[in-house]
Amino acid sequence: GTLATTFQNISTTDYPDWKAFVSYGSNAGTAEALTRTRMNVPWNNIVLKGQGNPNLILCGTATEETYLEMCSSMSLTVNPTKLDAAGNWTGPTFRDCTILSDPTYPEGRMEFIDTSVIQIHEDGPSDWIPGDVGILQKIAGYLNYVAEYAWFFNIVCLNRGKVGSLRDITTVT
């Protein structure tokens, strides 16, 4: 089928994100330095307009490093990344909100999330991924085979007023 570019007079060209609170650089697509002032925009939108309480910021690893560099340059203290004996993880924070980085997440953006409105919906039961020979896959350049086991699911937001995004962040290299 054809991908719709306009829905109820909302153009994906003008509004590429379907979230309540998205904060871009001075112009969408124009990367700018990460500042506390910029980070406060989606935070305040979620708290004041969406009645939410952001407790997780998701970003790429270079974006997290950019945040840590910003804090260092301002002599701000952030909680160190640590894992306690009970398996509880804490990382760097912004306003007591844990920042979690993922090396596969797109860089130059931060997602502010009130996790009370997030649910996981299973697409299907976990299973082995088919490979070259049954579930086995041959790895190029190696003599061994591997098998992958996966669980496919969707993460669903129940109230988009309690999530926001900061885009167009210039990351440190």
PDB file of C-alpha atoms in Angstrom:
ATOM      1  CA  GLY A   1       0.000   0.000   0.000  1.00  0.00           C
ATOM      2  CA  THR A   2       0.823   3.661  -0.056  1.00  0.00           C
ATOM      3  CA  LEU A   3       2.170   5.390   3.046  1.00  0.00           C
ATOM      4  CA  ALA A   4      -0.083   8.294   4.073  1.00  0.00           C
ATOM      5  CA  THR A   5       1.799  11.574   4.487  1.00  0.00           C
ATOM      6  CA  THR A   6      -1.189  13.546   5.817  1.00  0.00           C
ATOM      7  CA  PHE A   7      -3.744  12.522   8.430  1.00  0.00           C
ATOM      8  CA  GLN A   8      -6.581  14.810   9.574  1.00  0.00           C
ATOM      9  CA  ASN A   9      -4.773  17.799   8.029  1.00  0.00           C
ATOM     10  CA  ILE A  10      -1.540  16.988   9.921  1.00  0.00           C
ATOM     11  CA  SER A  11       1.383  16.633   7.538  1.00  0.00           C
ATOM     12  CA  THR A  12       4.286  14.314   8.347  1.00  0.00           C
ATOM     13  CA  THR A  13       6.536  16.876   6.644  1.00  0.00           C
ATOM     14  CA  ASP A  14       5.599  19.553   9.198  1.00  0.00           C
ATOM     15  CA  TYR A  15       5.198  17.155  12.152  1.00  0.00           C
ATOM     16  CA  PRO A  16       7.429  14.077  11.652  1.00  0.00           C
ATOM     17  CA  ASP A  17       6.793  12.799  15.212  1.00  0.00           C
ATOM     18  CA  TRP A  18       3.444  11.675  16.584  1.00  0.00           C
ATOM     19  CA  LYS A  19       4.156  12.644  20.182  1.00  0.00           C
ATOM     20  CA  ALA A  20       2.581  15.305  22.329  1.00  0.00           C
ATOM     21  CA  PHE A  21       5.822  17.054  23.256  1.00  0.00           C
ATOM     22  CA  VAL A  22       8.714  17.154  20.797  1.00  0.00           C
ATOM     23  CA  SER A  23      11.360  19.847  21.119  1.00  0.00           C
ATOM     24  CA  TYR A  24      13.656  20.479  18.143  1.00  0.00           C
ATOM     25  CA  GLY A  25      16.587  22.805  17.621  1.00  0.00           C
ATOM     26  CA  SER A  26      15.804  26.354  16.491  1.00  0.00           C
ATOM     27  CA  ASN A  27      14.556  24.710  13.274  1.00  0.00           C
ATOM     28  CA  ALA A  28      13.699  21.019  12.961  1.00  0.00           C
ATOM     29  CA  GLY A  29      16.789  19.236  11.681  1.00  0.00           C
ATOM     30  CA  THR A  30      19.226  21.895  12.889  1.00  0.00           C
ATOM     31  CA  ALA A  31      21.518  20.276  15.467  1.00  0.00           C
ATOM     32  CA  GLU A  32      22.355  22.365  18.520  1.00  0.00           C
ATOM     33  CA  ALA A  33      24.383  21.917  21.681  1.00  0.00           C
ATOM     34  CA  LEU A  34      22.765  20.073  24.572  1.00  0.00           C
ATOM     35  CA  THR A  35      21.925  22.410  27.451  1.00  0.00           C
ATOM     36  CA  ARG A  36      19.953  22.130  30.668  1.00  0.00           C
ATOM     37  CA  THR A  37      17.592  24.768  29.272  1.00  0.00           C
ATOM     38  CA  ARG A  38      16.844  22.570  26.243  1.00  0.00           C
ATOM     39  CA  MET A  39      16.396  19.506  28.457  1.00  0.00           C
ATOM     40  CA  ASN A  40      13.937  21.418  30.641  1.00  0.00           C
ATOM     41  CA  VAL A  41      11.528  21.977  27.724  1.00  0.00           C
ATOM     42  CA  PRO A  42      10.235  18.389  27.275  1.00  0.00           C
ATOM     43  CA  TRP A  43      10.578  17.816  31.021  1.00  0.00           C
ATOM     44  CA  ASN A  44       8.368  20.797  31.889  1.00  0.00           C
ATOM     45  CA  ASN A  45       5.878  19.975  29.128  1.00  0.00           C
ATOM     46  CA  ILE A  46       5.362  16.480  30.547  1.00  0.00           C
ATOM     47  CA  VAL A  47       5.137  17.662  34.166  1.00  0.00           C
ATOM     48  CA  LEU A  48       3.082  20.829  33.700  1.00  0.00           C
ATOM     49  CA  LYS A  49       0.951  20.103  30.630  1.00  0.00           C
ATOM     50  CA  GLY A  50       0.804  16.310  30.626  1.00  0.00           C
ATOM     51  CA  GLN A  51       0.530  15.886  34.430  1.00  0.00           C
ATOM     52  CA  GLY A  52       3.298  13.260  34.202  1.00  0.00           C
ATOM     53  CA  ASN A  53       6.425  12.415  36.125  1.00  0.00           C
ATOM     54  CA  PRO A  54       9.324  11.490  33.812  1.00  0.00           C
ATOM     55  CA  ASN A  55      11.474   8.821  35.449  1.00  0.00           C
ATOM     56  CA  LEU A  56      13.431   7.543  32.429  1.00  0.00           C
ATOM     57  CA  ILE A  57      15.378   9.239  29.656  1.00  0.00           C
ATOM     58  CA  LEU A  58      16.336   6.951  26.770  1.00  0.00           C
ATOM     59  CA  CYS A  59      19.126   7.936  24.380  1.00  0.00           C
ATOM     60  CA  GLY A  60      22.088   6.652  22.381  1.00  0.00           C
ATOM     61  CA  THR A  61      25.488   6.181  23.998  1.00  0.00           C
ATOM     62  CA  ALA A  62      27.079   9.213  22.292  1.00  0.00           C
ATOM     63  CA  THR A  63      24.123  11.337  23.432  1.00  0.00           C
ATOM     64  CA  GLU A  64      24.599  10.124  27.006  1.00  0.00           C
ATOM     65  CA  GLU A  65      28.306  10.948  26.736  1.00  0.00           C
ATOM     66  CA  THR A  66      27.335  14.428  25.518  1.00  0.00           C
ATOM     67  CA  TYR A  67      25.162  14.847  28.622  1.00  0.00           C
ATOM     68  CA  LEU A  68      28.011  13.705  30.889  1.00  0.00           C
ATOM     69  CA  GLU A  69      30.408  16.131  29.162  1.00  0.00           C
ATOM     70  CA  MET A  70      27.891  18.964  29.664  1.00  0.00           C
ATOM     71  CA  CYS A  71      27.597  18.110  33.370  1.00  0.00           C
ATOM     72  CA  SER A  72      31.378  17.920  33.745  1.00  0.00           C
ATOM     73  CA  SER A  73      31.837  21.325  32.097  1.00  0.00           C
ATOM     74  CA  MET A  74      29.327  22.812  34.552  1.00  0.00           C
ATOM     75  CA  SER A  75      30.851  20.994  37.561  1.00  0.00           C
ATOM     76  CA  LEU A  76      27.544  19.162  38.112  1.00  0.00           C
ATOM     77  CA  THR A  77      27.538  15.822  39.888  1.00  0.00           C
ATOM     78  CA  VAL A  78      25.587  12.940  38.364  1.00  0.00           C
ATOM     79  CA  ASN A  79      25.034   9.561  39.958  1.00  0.00           C
ATOM     80  CA  PRO A  80      27.572   7.024  38.735  1.00  0.00           C
ATOM     81  CA  THR A  81      26.362   3.994  36.808  1.00  0.00           C
ATOM     82  CA  LYS A  82      26.029   1.093  39.225  1.00  0.00           C
ATOM     83  CA  LEU A  83      24.285  -2.226  39.694  1.00  0.00           C
ATOM     84  CA  ASP A  84      23.501  -3.303  43.241  1.00  0.00           C
ATOM     85  CA  ALA A  85      23.329  -6.860  44.632  1.00  0.00           C
ATOM     86  CA  ALA A  86      19.538  -6.936  44.148  1.00  0.00           C
ATOM     87  CA  GLY A  87      19.896  -6.183  40.426  1.00  0.00           C
ATOM     88  CA  ASN A  88      18.645  -2.597  40.629  1.00  0.00           C
ATOM     89  CA  TRP A  89      20.343  -0.348  38.092  1.00  0.00           C
ATOM     90  CA  THR A  90      20.928   3.367  38.434  1.00  0.00           C
ATOM     91  CA  GLY A  91      22.780   5.556  36.030  1.00  0.00           C
ATOM     92  CA  PRO A  92      23.412   9.219  35.429  1.00  0.00           C
ATOM     93  CA  THR A  93      20.393  11.333  36.214  1.00  0.00           C
ATOM     94  CA  PHE A  94      18.701  14.564  35.228  1.00  0.00           C
ATOM     95  CA  ARG A  95      16.320  15.845  37.912  1.00  0.00           C
ATOM     96  CA  ASP A  96      16.393  12.384  39.574  1.00  0.00           C
ATOM     97  CA  CYS A  97      15.375  10.818  36.260  1.00  0.00           C
ATOM     98  CA  THR A  98      17.595   7.888  35.209  1.00  0.00           C
ATOM     99  CA  ILE A  99      19.309   8.239  31.836  1.00  0.00           C
ATOM    100  CA  LEU A 100      19.584   4.906  30.041  1.00  0.00           C
ATOM    101  CA  SER A 101      21.671   4.668  26.891  1.00  0.00           C
ATOM    102  CA  ASP A 102      21.446   2.023  24.191  1.00  0.00           C
ATOM    103  CA  PRO A 103      24.144   1.642  21.527  1.00  0.00           C
ATOM    104  CA  THR A 104      21.488   0.814  18.909  1.00  0.00           C
ATOM    105  CA  TYR A 105      19.295   3.851  19.633  1.00  0.00           C
ATOM    106  CA  PRO A 106      19.488   6.790  17.186  1.00  0.00           C
ATOM    107  CA  GLU A 107      21.921   9.465  18.318  1.00  0.00           C
ATOM    108  CA  GLY A 108      21.133  13.137  18.770  1.00  0.00           C
ATOM    109  CA  ARG A 109      17.838  12.659  20.605  1.00  0.00           C
ATOM    110  CA  MET A 110      16.531  11.955  24.102  1.00  0.00           C
ATOM    111  CA  GLU A 111      13.172  10.406  24.940  1.00  0.00           C
ATOM    112  CA  PHE A 112      11.645  11.546  28.252  1.00  0.00           C
ATOM    113  CA  ILE A 113       9.290   8.857  29.576  1.00  0.00           C
ATOM    114  CA  ASP A 114       6.876   8.500  32.484  1.00  0.00           C
ATOM    115  CA  THR A 115       7.070   4.709  32.697  1.00  0.00           C
ATOM    116  CA  SER A 116       3.684   4.468  34.460  1.00  0.00           C
ATOM    117  CA  VAL A 117       2.054   4.817  31.015  1.00  0.00           C
ATOM    118  CA  ILE A 118       4.179   2.165  29.270  1.00  0.00           C
ATOM    119  CA  GLN A 119       2.955  -1.395  28.732  1.00  0.00           C
ATOM    120  CA  ILE A 120       4.523  -4.351  26.941  1.00  0.00           C
ATOM    121  CA  HIS A 121       2.299  -6.317  24.587  1.00  0.00           C
ATOM    122  CA  GLU A 122       3.536  -9.653  23.328  1.00  0.00           C
ATOM    123  CA  ASP A 123       3.277 -10.171  19.563  1.00  0.00           C
ATOM    124  CA  GLY A 124       3.823 -13.881  19.932  1.00  0.00           C
ATOM    125  CA  PRO A 125       5.528 -16.417  22.141  1.00  0.00           C
ATOM    126  CA  SER A 126       9.302 -16.568  22.191  1.00  0.00           C
ATOM    127  CA  ASP A 127      10.844 -18.972  19.704  1.00  0.00           C
ATOM    128  CA  TRP A 128      13.993 -19.872  17.815  1.00  0.00           C
ATOM    129  CA  ILE A 129      14.747 -17.777  14.727  1.00  0.00           C
ATOM    130  CA  PRO A 130      15.056 -19.898  11.578  1.00  0.00           C
ATOM    131  CA  GLY A 131      18.602 -20.105  10.244  1.00  0.00           C
ATOM    132  CA  ASP A 132      20.536 -21.713   7.405  1.00  0.00           C
ATOM    133  CA  VAL A 133      20.067 -25.260   8.731  1.00  0.00           C
ATOM    134  CA  GLY A 134      16.936 -25.426  10.881  1.00  0.00           C
ATOM    135  CA  ILE A 135      17.603 -22.982  13.706  1.00  0.00           C
ATOM    136  CA  LEU A 136      21.371 -22.965  13.142  1.00  0.00           C
ATOM    137  CA  GLN A 137      23.115 -20.149  11.283  1.00  0.00           C
ATOM    138  CA  LYS A 138      26.613 -20.312   9.859  1.00  0.00           C
ATOM    139  CA  ILE A 139      28.770 -17.339  10.776  1.00  0.00           C
ATOM    140  CA  ALA A 140      31.005 -16.221   7.910  1.00  0.00           C
ATOM    141  CA  GLY A 141      34.686 -16.778   8.631  1.00  0.00           C
ATOM    142  CA  TYR A 142      34.067 -19.128  11.562  1.00  0.00           C
ATOM    143  CA  LEU A 143      33.721 -22.900  11.849  1.00  0.00           C
ATOM    144  CA  ASN A 144      30.862 -22.805  14.340  1.00  0.00           C
ATOM    145  CA  TYR A 145      27.110 -22.283  14.077  1.00  0.00           C
ATOM    146  CA  VAL A 146      24.895 -20.131  16.289  1.00  0.00           C
ATOM    147  CA  ALA A 147      21.208 -20.197  17.145  1.00  0.00           C
ATOM    148  CA  GLU A 148      19.147 -17.169  18.166  1.00  0.00           C
ATOM    149  CA  TYR A 149      16.178 -17.212  20.496  1.00  0.00           C
ATOM    150  CA  ALA A 150      13.886 -14.175  20.368  1.00  0.00           C
ATOM    151  CA  TRP A 151      10.804 -12.694  21.959  1.00  0.00           C
ATOM    152  CA  PHE A 152       8.951 -10.136  19.874  1.00  0.00           C
ATOM    153  CA  PHE A 153       6.862  -7.513  21.615  1.00  0.00           C
ATOM    154  CA  ASN A 154       5.611  -3.950  21.269  1.00  0.00           C
ATOM    155  CA  ILE A 155       6.021  -1.242  23.860  1.00  0.00           C
ATOM    156  CA  VAL A 156       2.800   0.745  23.980  1.00  0.00           C
ATOM    157  CA  CYS A 157       2.279   4.224  25.431  1.00  0.00           C
ATOM    158  CA  LEU A 158      -1.130   4.662  27.082  1.00  0.00           C
ATOM    159  CA  ASN A 159      -0.922   8.476  27.369  1.00  0.00           C
ATOM    160  CA  ARG A 160       1.289  10.369  24.932  1.00  0.00           C
ATOM    161  CA  GLY A 161       1.030  13.504  27.096  1.00  0.00           C
ATOM    162  CA  LYS A 162       3.390  11.779  29.529  1.00  0.00           C
ATOM    163  CA  VAL A 163       6.230  11.218  27.054  1.00  0.00           C
ATOM    164  CA  GLY A 164       8.331  13.754  25.220  1.00  0.00           C
ATOM    165  CA  SER A 165      11.398  14.046  23.064  1.00  0.00           C
ATOM    166  CA  LEU A 166      14.354  16.364  22.680  1.00  0.00           C
ATOM    167  CA  ARG A 167      15.776  16.257  19.151  1.00  0.00           C
ATOM    168  CA  ASP A 168      18.588  17.806  17.150  1.00  0.00           C
ATOM    169  CA  ILE A 169      21.327  17.342  19.756  1.00  0.00           C
ATOM    170  CA  THR A 170      24.908  17.835  18.632  1.00  0.00           C
ATOM    171  CA  THR A 171      26.839  14.921  20.111  1.00  0.00           C
ATOM    172  CA  VAL A 172      30.472  14.992  21.218  1.00  0.00           C
ATOM    173  CA  THR A 173      32.892  12.887  19.228  1.00  0.00           C
TER     174      THR A 173
END
